[in-house]
PDB file of C-alpha atoms in Angstrom:
ATOM      1  CA  UNK U 152      74.679 132.051  49.453  1.00  0.00           C
ATOM      2  CA  UNK U 153      77.328 134.356  50.863  1.00  0.00           C
ATOM      3  CA  UNK U 154      80.780 134.914  49.379  1.00  0.00           C
ATOM      4  CA  UNK U 155      82.446 132.180  51.412  1.00  0.00           C
ATOM      5  CA  UNK U 156      79.819 129.649  50.427  1.00  0.00           C
ATOM      6  CA  UNK U 157      80.227 130.662  46.803  1.00  0.00           C
ATOM      7  CA  UNK U 158      83.990 130.163  47.014  1.00  0.00           C
ATOM      8  CA  UNK U 159      83.576 126.775  48.652  1.00  0.00           C
ATOM      9  CA  UNK U 160      81.077 125.758  45.968  1.00  0.00           C
ATOM     10  CA  UNK U 161      83.467 126.789  43.205  1.00  0.00           C
ATOM     11  CA  UNK U 162      86.294 124.923  44.911  1.00  0.00           C
ATOM     12  CA  UNK U 163      84.197 121.771  45.032  1.00  0.00           C
ATOM     13  CA  UNK U 164      83.086 122.050  41.421  1.00  0.00           C
ATOM     14  CA  UNK U 165      86.615 122.720  40.244  1.00  0.00           C
ATOM     15  CA  UNK U 166      87.903 119.766  42.270  1.00  0.00           C
ATOM     16  CA  UNK U 167      85.231 117.438  40.872  1.00  0.00           C
ATOM     17  CA  UNK U 168      85.949 118.561  37.326  1.00  0.00           C
ATOM     18  CA  UNK U 169      89.692 118.020  37.667  1.00  0.00           C
ATOM     19  CA  UNK U 170      89.119 114.637  39.303  1.00  0.00           C
ATOM     20  CA  UNK U 171      87.260 113.548  36.195  1.00  0.00           C
ATOM     21  CA  UNK U 172      83.609 114.452  36.769  1.00  0.00           C
ATOM     22  CA  UNK U 173      83.527 116.722  33.777  1.00  0.00           C
ATOM     23  CA  UNK U 174      82.884 116.515  30.082  1.00  0.00           C
ATOM     24  CA  UNK U 175      85.094 113.457  29.736  1.00  0.00           C
ATOM     25  CA  UNK U 176      82.827 111.423  31.971  1.00  0.00           C
ATOM     26  CA  UNK U 177      79.626 112.525  30.278  1.00  0.00           C
ATOM     27  CA  UNK U 178      79.466 109.174  28.492  1.00  0.00           C
ATOM     28  CA  UNK U 179      78.578 107.606  31.810  1.00  0.00           C
ATOM     29  CA  UNK U 180      75.347 109.596  31.832  1.00  0.00           C
ATOM     30  CA  UNK U 181      74.313 108.070  28.523  1.00  0.00           C
ATOM     31  CA  UNK U 182      74.776 104.615  30.049  1.00  0.00           C
ATOM     32  CA  UNK U 183      72.239 105.298  32.742  1.00  0.00           C
ATOM     33  CA  UNK U 184      69.779 106.448  30.120  1.00  0.00           C
ATOM     34  CA  UNK U 185      70.432 103.742  27.547  1.00  0.00           C
ATOM     35  CA  UNK U 186      71.515 100.589  29.311  1.00  0.00           C
ATOM     36  CA  UNK U 187      70.487 100.815  32.941  1.00  0.00           C
ATOM     37  CA  UNK U 188      67.084 102.262  32.178  1.00  0.00           C
ATOM     38  CA  UNK U 189      65.572 105.644  31.416  1.00  0.00           C
ATOM     39  CA  UNK U 190      63.870 105.678  34.788  1.00  0.00           C
ATOM     40  CA  UNK U 191      67.057 104.911  36.692  1.00  0.00           C
ATOM     41  CA  UNK U 192      66.679 108.160  38.549  1.00  0.00           C
ATOM     42  CA  UNK U 193      62.976 108.292  39.104  1.00  0.00           C
ATOM     43  CA  UNK U 194      61.190 108.728  42.339  1.00  0.00           C
ATOM     44  CA  UNK U 195      57.923 108.303  44.050  1.00  0.00           C
ATOM     45  CA  UNK U 196      56.877 110.663  46.791  1.00  0.00           C
ATOM     46  CA  UNK U 197      56.111 109.230  50.214  1.00  0.00           C
ATOM     47  CA  UNK U 198      52.588 107.915  50.550  1.00  0.00           C
ATOM     48  CA  UNK U 199      50.523 108.338  53.692  1.00  0.00           C
ATOM     49  CA  UNK U 200      53.471 109.949  55.405  1.00  0.00           C
ATOM     50  CA  UNK U 201      55.116 106.542  55.520  1.00  0.00           C
ATOM     51  CA  UNK U 202      58.257 105.250  53.940  1.00  0.00           C
ATOM     52  CA  UNK U 203      58.954 106.137  50.357  1.00  0.00           C
ATOM     53  CA  UNK U 204      59.763 103.290  48.080  1.00  0.00           C
ATOM     54  CA  UNK U 205      61.711 104.898  45.309  1.00  0.00           C
ATOM     55  CA  UNK U 206      61.647 103.369  41.894  1.00  0.00           C
ATOM     56  CA  UNK U 207      65.349 102.811  41.574  1.00  0.00           C
ATOM     57  CA  UNK U 208      65.779 101.345  45.040  1.00  0.00           C
ATOM     58  CA  UNK U 209      62.805  99.137  44.400  1.00  0.00           C
ATOM     59  CA  UNK U 210      64.224  98.100  41.053  1.00  0.00           C
ATOM     60  CA  UNK U 211      67.478  97.233  42.713  1.00  0.00           C
ATOM     61  CA  UNK U 212      65.834  95.164  45.374  1.00  0.00           C
ATOM     62  CA  UNK U 213      63.558  93.478  42.914  1.00  0.00           C
ATOM     63  CA  UNK U 214      66.601  92.344  40.993  1.00  0.00           C
ATOM     64  CA  UNK U 215      68.471  91.254  44.065  1.00  0.00           C
ATOM     65  CA  UNK U 216      65.449  89.243  45.133  1.00  0.00           C
ATOM     66  CA  UNK U 217      66.499  86.549  42.678  1.00  0.00           C
ATOM     67  CA  UNK U 218      69.290  85.645  45.092  1.00  0.00           C
TER      68      UNK U 218
ATOM     69  CA  UNK X 118      62.686 121.487  44.172  1.00  0.00           C
ATOM     70  CA  UNK X 119      61.256 120.418  40.876  1.00  0.00           C
ATOM     71  CA  UNK X 120      59.253 117.250  40.905  1.00  0.00           C
ATOM     72  CA  UNK X 121      60.927 114.156  39.596  1.00  0.00           C
ATOM     73  CA  UNK X 122      59.374 111.559  37.374  1.00  0.00           C
ATOM     74  CA  UNK X 123      56.926 109.337  39.138  1.00  0.00           C
ATOM     75  CA  UNK X 124      56.893 105.604  38.657  1.00  0.00           C
ATOM     76  CA  UNK X 125      53.924 105.885  36.367  1.00  0.00           C
ATOM     77  CA  UNK X 126      55.294 108.894  34.573  1.00  0.00           C
ATOM     78  CA  UNK X 127      56.694 109.100  31.090  1.00  0.00           C
ATOM     79  CA  UNK X 128      60.347 109.847  31.634  1.00  0.00           C
ATOM     80  CA  UNK X 129      60.757 111.522  28.269  1.00  0.00           C
ATOM     81  CA  UNK X 130      58.266 114.236  29.193  1.00  0.00           C
ATOM     82  CA  UNK X 131      58.813 114.263  32.946  1.00  0.00           C
ATOM     83  CA  UNK X 132      60.343 117.275  34.642  1.00  0.00           C
ATOM     84  CA  UNK X 133      64.078 116.916  34.658  1.00  0.00           C
ATOM     85  CA  UNK X 134      65.914 116.927  37.952  1.00  0.00           C
ATOM     86  CA  UNK X 135      67.413 120.334  38.636  1.00  0.00           C
ATOM     87  CA  UNK X 136      70.673 118.625  39.550  1.00  0.00           C
ATOM     88  CA  UNK X 137      73.087 119.121  36.690  1.00  0.00           C
ATOM     89  CA  UNK X 138      76.760 119.090  35.801  1.00  0.00           C
ATOM     90  CA  UNK X 139      79.280 117.536  38.141  1.00  0.00           C
ATOM     91  CA  UNK X 140      76.694 116.798  40.810  1.00  0.00           C
ATOM     92  CA  UNK X 141      74.470 114.959  38.348  1.00  0.00           C
ATOM     93  CA  UNK X 142      77.463 112.945  37.125  1.00  0.00           C
ATOM     94  CA  UNK X 143      78.135 111.893  40.715  1.00  0.00           C
ATOM     95  CA  UNK X 144      74.665 110.349  40.803  1.00  0.00           C
ATOM     96  CA  UNK X 145      75.303 108.613  37.475  1.00  0.00           C
ATOM     97  CA  UNK X 146      78.538 107.091  38.772  1.00  0.00           C
ATOM     98  CA  UNK X 147      76.819 105.867  41.928  1.00  0.00           C
ATOM     99  CA  UNK X 148      74.090 104.294  39.807  1.00  0.00           C
ATOM    100  CA  UNK X 149      76.578 102.654  37.473  1.00  0.00           C
ATOM    101  CA  UNK X 150      78.494 101.169  40.417  1.00  0.00           C
ATOM    102  CA  UNK X 151      75.224 100.059  42.050  1.00  0.00           C
ATOM    103  CA  UNK X 152      74.100  98.403  38.849  1.00  0.00           C
ATOM    104  CA  UNK X 153      77.373  96.545  38.320  1.00  0.00           C
ATOM    105  CA  UNK X 154      77.459  95.366  41.938  1.00  0.00           C
ATOM    106  CA  UNK X 155      73.848  94.187  42.058  1.00  0.00           C
ATOM    107  CA  UNK X 156      74.008  92.033  38.934  1.00  0.00           C
ATOM    108  CA  UNK X 157      76.380  91.220  36.093  1.00  0.00           C
ATOM    109  CA  UNK X 158      76.163  93.645  33.167  1.00  0.00           C
ATOM    110  CA  UNK X 159      73.982  92.805  30.184  1.00  0.00           C
ATOM    111  CA  UNK X 160      75.517  92.554  26.723  1.00  0.00           C
ATOM    112  CA  UNK X 161      74.067  95.993  26.032  1.00  0.00           C
ATOM    113  CA  UNK X 162      75.624  97.581  29.102  1.00  0.00           C
ATOM    114  CA  UNK X 163      78.941  95.885  28.381  1.00  0.00           C
ATOM    115  CA  UNK X 164      78.880  97.316  24.862  1.00  0.00           C
ATOM    116  CA  UNK X 165      78.181 100.788  26.228  1.00  0.00           C
ATOM    117  CA  UNK X 166      81.037 100.472  28.696  1.00  0.00           C
ATOM    118  CA  UNK X 167      83.337  99.302  25.898  1.00  0.00           C
ATOM    119  CA  UNK X 168      82.554 102.443  23.928  1.00  0.00           C
ATOM    120  CA  UNK X 169      83.606 104.834  26.692  1.00  0.00           C
ATOM    121  CA  UNK X 170      86.762 106.884  26.406  1.00  0.00           C
ATOM    122  CA  UNK X 171      88.955 107.600  29.366  1.00  0.00           C
ATOM    123  CA  UNK X 172      91.015 110.704  29.899  1.00  0.00           C
ATOM    124  CA  UNK X 173      94.046 111.713  31.960  1.00  0.00           C
ATOM    125  CA  UNK X 174      92.078 112.546  35.110  1.00  0.00           C
ATOM    126  CA  UNK X 175      92.000 110.036  37.998  1.00  0.00           C
ATOM    127  CA  UNK X 176      88.416 109.017  37.271  1.00  0.00           C
ATOM    128  CA  UNK X 177      88.971 109.143  33.517  1.00  0.00           C
ATOM    129  CA  UNK X 178      91.905 106.771  33.841  1.00  0.00           C
ATOM    130  CA  UNK X 179      89.809 104.298  35.836  1.00  0.00           C
ATOM    131  CA  UNK X 180      86.959 104.670  33.342  1.00  0.00           C
ATOM    132  CA  UNK X 181      89.335 103.984  30.457  1.00  0.00           C
ATOM    133  CA  UNK X 182      90.500 100.838  32.236  1.00  0.00           C
ATOM    134  CA  UNK X 183      86.920  99.687  32.658  1.00  0.00           C
ATOM    135  CA  UNK X 184      86.195 100.328  28.979  1.00  0.00           C
ATOM    136  CA  UNK X 185      89.264  98.315  28.006  1.00  0.00           C
ATOM    137  CA  UNK X 186      88.195  95.446  30.263  1.00  0.00           C
ATOM    138  CA  UNK X 187      84.686  95.556  28.785  1.00  0.00           C
ATOM    139  CA  UNK X 188      86.149  95.209  25.305  1.00  0.00           C
ATOM    140  CA  UNK X 189      88.240  92.223  26.377  1.00  0.00           C
ATOM    141  CA  UNK X 190      85.501  90.103  27.941  1.00  0.00           C
ATOM    142  CA  UNK X 191      82.100  88.622  27.147  1.00  0.00           C
ATOM    143  CA  UNK X 192      78.738  88.800  28.933  1.00  0.00           C
ATOM    144  CA  UNK X 193      79.031  85.109  29.780  1.00  0.00           C
ATOM    145  CA  UNK X 194      82.513  85.472  31.273  1.00  0.00           C
ATOM    146  CA  UNK X 195      81.501  88.484  33.376  1.00  0.00           C
ATOM    147  CA  UNK X 196      78.398  86.684  34.600  1.00  0.00           C
ATOM    148  CA  UNK X 197      80.506  83.735  35.764  1.00  0.00           C
ATOM    149  CA  UNK X 198      82.955  86.130  37.407  1.00  0.00           C
ATOM    150  CA  UNK X 199      80.127  87.904  39.222  1.00  0.00           C
ATOM    151  CA  UNK X 200      78.780  84.623  40.581  1.00  0.00           C
ATOM    152  CA  UNK X 201      82.145  83.534  41.927  1.00  0.00           C
ATOM    153  CA  UNK X 202      82.844  86.926  43.498  1.00  0.00           C
ATOM    154  CA  UNK X 203      79.487  87.642  45.081  1.00  0.00           C
ATOM    155  CA  UNK X 204      77.415  84.466  45.215  1.00  0.00           C
ATOM    156  CA  UNK X 205      79.632  81.382  45.207  1.00  0.00           C
ATOM    157  CA  UNK X 206      78.614  78.092  46.750  1.00  0.00           C
ATOM    158  CA  UNK X 207      76.923  79.452  49.818  1.00  0.00           C
ATOM    159  CA  UNK X 208      79.191  82.478  49.979  1.00  0.00           C
ATOM    160  CA  UNK X 209      81.055  84.542  47.407  1.00  0.00           C
ATOM    161  CA  UNK X 210      84.699  85.508  47.569  1.00  0.00           C
ATOM    162  CA  UNK X 211      83.720  88.963  48.806  1.00  0.00           C
ATOM    163  CA  UNK X 212      81.078  90.079  51.279  1.00  0.00           C
ATOM    164  CA  UNK X 213      79.907  93.468  50.012  1.00  0.00           C
ATOM    165  CA  UNK X 214      78.221  94.599  53.226  1.00  0.00           C
ATOM    166  CA  UNK X 215      79.054  97.562  55.402  1.00  0.00           C
ATOM    167  CA  UNK X 216      78.448  95.645  58.621  1.00  0.00           C
ATOM    168  CA  UNK X 217      80.971  92.979  57.620  1.00  0.00           C
ATOM    169  CA  UNK X 218      83.641  95.590  56.944  1.00  0.00           C
ATOM    170  CA  UNK X 219      82.885  97.744  59.970  1.00  0.00           C
ATOM    171  CA  UNK X 220      82.275  95.166  62.682  1.00  0.00           C
ATOM    172  CA  UNK X 221      83.420  91.861  61.198  1.00  0.00           C
ATOM    173  CA  UNK X 222      79.899  90.465  61.393  1.00  0.00           C
ATOM    174  CA  UNK X 223      76.910  90.548  59.077  1.00  0.00           C
ATOM    175  CA  UNK X 224      73.687  92.172  60.293  1.00  0.00           C
ATOM    176  CA  UNK X 225      75.504  93.811  63.176  1.00  0.00           C
ATOM    177  CA  UNK X 226      75.223  97.238  64.791  1.00  0.00           C
ATOM    178  CA  UNK X 227      76.311  99.217  61.692  1.00  0.00           C
ATOM    179  CA  UNK X 228      73.282  97.831  59.838  1.00  0.00           C
ATOM    180  CA  UNK X 229      70.989  98.811  62.695  1.00  0.00           C
ATOM    181  CA  UNK X 230      72.377 102.350  62.645  1.00  0.00           C
ATOM    182  CA  UNK X 231      71.928 102.528  58.862  1.00  0.00           C
ATOM    183  CA  UNK X 232      68.332 101.353  59.146  1.00  0.00           C
ATOM    184  CA  UNK X 233      67.672 104.120  61.633  1.00  0.00           C
ATOM    185  CA  UNK X 234      69.019 106.750  59.259  1.00  0.00           C
ATOM    186  CA  UNK X 235      67.126 105.318  56.287  1.00  0.00           C
ATOM    187  CA  UNK X 236      63.920 105.383  58.308  1.00  0.00           C
ATOM    188  CA  UNK X 237      64.558 109.035  59.113  1.00  0.00           C
ATOM    189  CA  UNK X 238      64.935 109.680  55.356  1.00  0.00           C
ATOM    190  CA  UNK X 239      61.771 107.657  54.752  1.00  0.00           C
ATOM    191  CA  UNK X 240      63.555 105.146  52.554  1.00  0.00           C
ATOM    192  CA  UNK X 241      62.625 101.497  52.829  1.00  0.00           C
ATOM    193  CA  UNK X 242      63.506  98.350  50.986  1.00  0.00           C
ATOM    194  CA  UNK X 243      61.005  96.638  48.785  1.00  0.00           C
ATOM    195  CA  UNK X 244      59.104  93.664  50.097  1.00  0.00           C
ATOM    196  CA  UNK X 245      60.468  90.141  49.751  1.00  0.00           C
ATOM    197  CA  UNK X 246      64.023  91.336  49.499  1.00  0.00           C
ATOM    198  CA  UNK X 247      66.507  89.182  51.394  1.00  0.00           C
ATOM    199  CA  UNK X 248      69.473  91.539  51.007  1.00  0.00           C
ATOM    200  CA  UNK X 249      70.239  93.908  53.884  1.00  0.00           C
ATOM    201  CA  UNK X 250      70.388  97.626  53.274  1.00  0.00           C
ATOM    202  CA  UNK X 251      74.136  97.837  53.847  1.00  0.00           C
ATOM    203  CA  UNK X 252      74.861  96.030  50.572  1.00  0.00           C
ATOM    204  CA  UNK X 253      77.280  98.213  48.608  1.00  0.00           C
ATOM    205  CA  UNK X 254      74.822  98.533  45.717  1.00  0.00           C
ATOM    206  CA  UNK X 255      71.986  99.644  47.990  1.00  0.00           C
ATOM    207  CA  UNK X 256      74.147 102.322  49.583  1.00  0.00           C
ATOM    208  CA  UNK X 257      75.287 103.586  46.179  1.00  0.00           C
ATOM    209  CA  UNK X 258      71.647 103.861  45.110  1.00  0.00           C
ATOM    210  CA  UNK X 259      70.761 105.715  48.286  1.00  0.00           C
ATOM    211  CA  UNK X 260      73.545 108.216  47.584  1.00  0.00           C
ATOM    212  CA  UNK X 261      72.307 108.662  44.001  1.00  0.00           C
ATOM    213  CA  UNK X 262      68.816 109.259  45.344  1.00  0.00           C
ATOM    214  CA  UNK X 263      70.049 111.828  47.843  1.00  0.00           C
ATOM    215  CA  UNK X 264      72.002 113.675  45.139  1.00  0.00           C
ATOM    216  CA  UNK X 265      69.038 114.047  42.806  1.00  0.00           C
ATOM    217  CA  UNK X 266      66.578 114.656  45.643  1.00  0.00           C
ATOM    218  CA  UNK X 267      64.625 111.490  44.880  1.00  0.00           C
ATOM    219  CA  UNK X 268      63.528 110.893  48.447  1.00  0.00           C
ATOM    220  CA  UNK X 269      61.530 114.071  48.792  1.00  0.00           C
ATOM    221  CA  UNK X 270      62.280 117.047  50.942  1.00  0.00           C
ATOM    222  CA  UNK X 271      65.351 117.942  48.934  1.00  0.00           C
ATOM    223  CA  UNK X 272      68.232 117.095  51.214  1.00  0.00           C
ATOM    224  CA  UNK X 273      71.354 118.838  50.061  1.00  0.00           C
ATOM    225  CA  UNK X 274      75.041 118.278  50.514  1.00  0.00           C
ATOM    226  CA  UNK X 275      74.776 118.211  54.305  1.00  0.00           C
ATOM    227  CA  UNK X 276      72.485 115.192  54.177  1.00  0.00           C
ATOM    228  CA  UNK X 277      74.687 113.501  51.566  1.00  0.00           C
ATOM    229  CA  UNK X 278      77.772 114.145  53.655  1.00  0.00           C
ATOM    230  CA  UNK X 279      76.130 112.748  56.766  1.00  0.00           C
ATOM    231  CA  UNK X 280      75.103 109.549  54.953  1.00  0.00           C
ATOM    232  CA  UNK X 281      78.494 109.181  53.302  1.00  0.00           C
ATOM    233  CA  UNK X 282      80.451 109.758  56.511  1.00  0.00           C
ATOM    234  CA  UNK X 283      78.315 107.451  58.617  1.00  0.00           C
ATOM    235  CA  UNK X 284      77.732 104.583  56.214  1.00  0.00           C
ATOM    236  CA  UNK X 285      80.051 104.603  53.179  1.00  0.00           C
ATOM    237  CA  UNK X 286      83.245 106.553  53.689  1.00  0.00           C
ATOM    238  CA  UNK X 287      84.765 104.412  56.390  1.00  0.00           C
ATOM    239  CA  UNK X 288      84.639 101.087  54.554  1.00  0.00           C
ATOM    240  CA  UNK X 289      83.714 101.316  50.899  1.00  0.00           C
ATOM    241  CA  UNK X 290      87.220 102.153  49.721  1.00  0.00           C
ATOM    242  CA  UNK X 291      88.422  98.989  51.457  1.00  0.00           C
ATOM    243  CA  UNK X 292      85.746  96.959  49.720  1.00  0.00           C
ATOM    244  CA  UNK X 293      86.628  98.369  46.299  1.00  0.00           C
ATOM    245  CA  UNK X 294      90.331  97.788  46.982  1.00  0.00           C
ATOM    246  CA  UNK X 295      89.486  94.173  47.861  1.00  0.00           C
ATOM    247  CA  UNK X 296      87.516  93.864  44.627  1.00  0.00           C
ATOM    248  CA  UNK X 297      90.431  95.345  42.707  1.00  0.00           C
ATOM    249  CA  UNK X 298      92.734  92.630  44.017  1.00  0.00           C
ATOM    250  CA  UNK X 299      90.252  89.741  44.287  1.00  0.00           C
ATOM    251  CA  UNK X 300      91.671  86.453  43.089  1.00  0.00           C
ATOM    252  CA  UNK X 301      88.684  85.641  40.879  1.00  0.00           C
ATOM    253  CA  UNK X 302      88.239  89.118  39.461  1.00  0.00           C
ATOM    254  CA  UNK X 303      89.136  90.206  35.952  1.00  0.00           C
ATOM    255  CA  UNK X 304      86.594  92.692  34.590  1.00  0.00           C
ATOM    256  CA  UNK X 305      85.570  93.411  38.176  1.00  0.00           C
ATOM    257  CA  UNK X 306      89.116  94.457  39.071  1.00  0.00           C
ATOM    258  CA  UNK X 307      88.408  97.505  36.921  1.00  0.00           C
ATOM    259  CA  UNK X 308      85.062  98.042  38.613  1.00  0.00           C
ATOM    260  CA  UNK X 309      86.972  97.934  41.898  1.00  0.00           C
ATOM    261  CA  UNK X 310      89.475 100.494  40.650  1.00  0.00           C
ATOM    262  CA  UNK X 311      86.719 102.801  39.437  1.00  0.00           C
ATOM    263  CA  UNK X 312      84.862 102.514  42.733  1.00  0.00           C
ATOM    264  CA  UNK X 313      87.969 103.072  44.823  1.00  0.00           C
ATOM    265  CA  UNK X 314      88.914 106.200  42.881  1.00  0.00           C
ATOM    266  CA  UNK X 315      85.359 107.520  42.876  1.00  0.00           C
ATOM    267  CA  UNK X 316      84.827 107.049  46.609  1.00  0.00           C
ATOM    268  CA  UNK X 317      88.163 108.759  47.307  1.00  0.00           C
ATOM    269  CA  UNK X 318      87.034 111.705  45.178  1.00  0.00           C
ATOM    270  CA  UNK X 319      83.747 111.812  47.051  1.00  0.00           C
ATOM    271  CA  UNK X 320      85.497 111.838  50.425  1.00  0.00           C
ATOM    272  CA  UNK X 321      87.728 114.728  49.371  1.00  0.00           C
ATOM    273  CA  UNK X 322      84.930 116.680  47.700  1.00  0.00           C
ATOM    274  CA  UNK X 323      82.790 116.583  50.843  1.00  0.00           C
ATOM    275  CA  UNK X 324      85.541 118.480  52.670  1.00  0.00           C
ATOM    276  CA  UNK X 325      85.300 121.272  50.086  1.00  0.00           C
ATOM    277  CA  UNK X 326      81.602 121.986  50.442  1.00  0.00           C
TER     278      UNK X 326
END
């Protein structure tokens, strides 16, 4: 990462923090772990070079399937 | 990239995603929005939302509003609200699909373009799923997956930006604004506000990276 990239990265992080994606929003992370499911961000690698069916996308679709 | 937990893995001992801090929180917000837009919240989730504190930041203000709304409703009331908004008798009050917002028709060209990009990322929907991939919840989950590198290959911000620009940025704020002002919405007005603010932050942040 060169100096310009570093500055852009810091600008983005600072912007995100000021917008609210900082310590104050950390409670949202506990929701994903506690109420949505501990494997909310879990993944399965592609099999046979084909499409990957990630756990969370699959979970989402499985739930929507009730429609 | 560090390996993520597999489906069979024990999450508590699985390698943790290297994505941390603000970027990780972005994924958590996408997942929360996806969850709330795919199904009504459980009593447990509603209780968690009710316990959140907002702050003075744009997102913190929206989060505080959502927490307040969660405290003022019940799981039964939110479930009824969800059905009226998104299911209805044949059709809900809102149509949460990118193709509808972008072309005025369901299953139109925007969905075909999205399917092409998802195929390139090797992401596919599960079998027996009737919902198209341009459902707002599906797109939020795809973004969360891209952020944490869940789809393999470790796409970074460039890949996230490309997905956001092509398939979320141009319509999702309109959808969330519609949800915020939907006639039948109460709790979901606050979900709409949170989504609208979050997507606006995302759009701005992508210009800074």
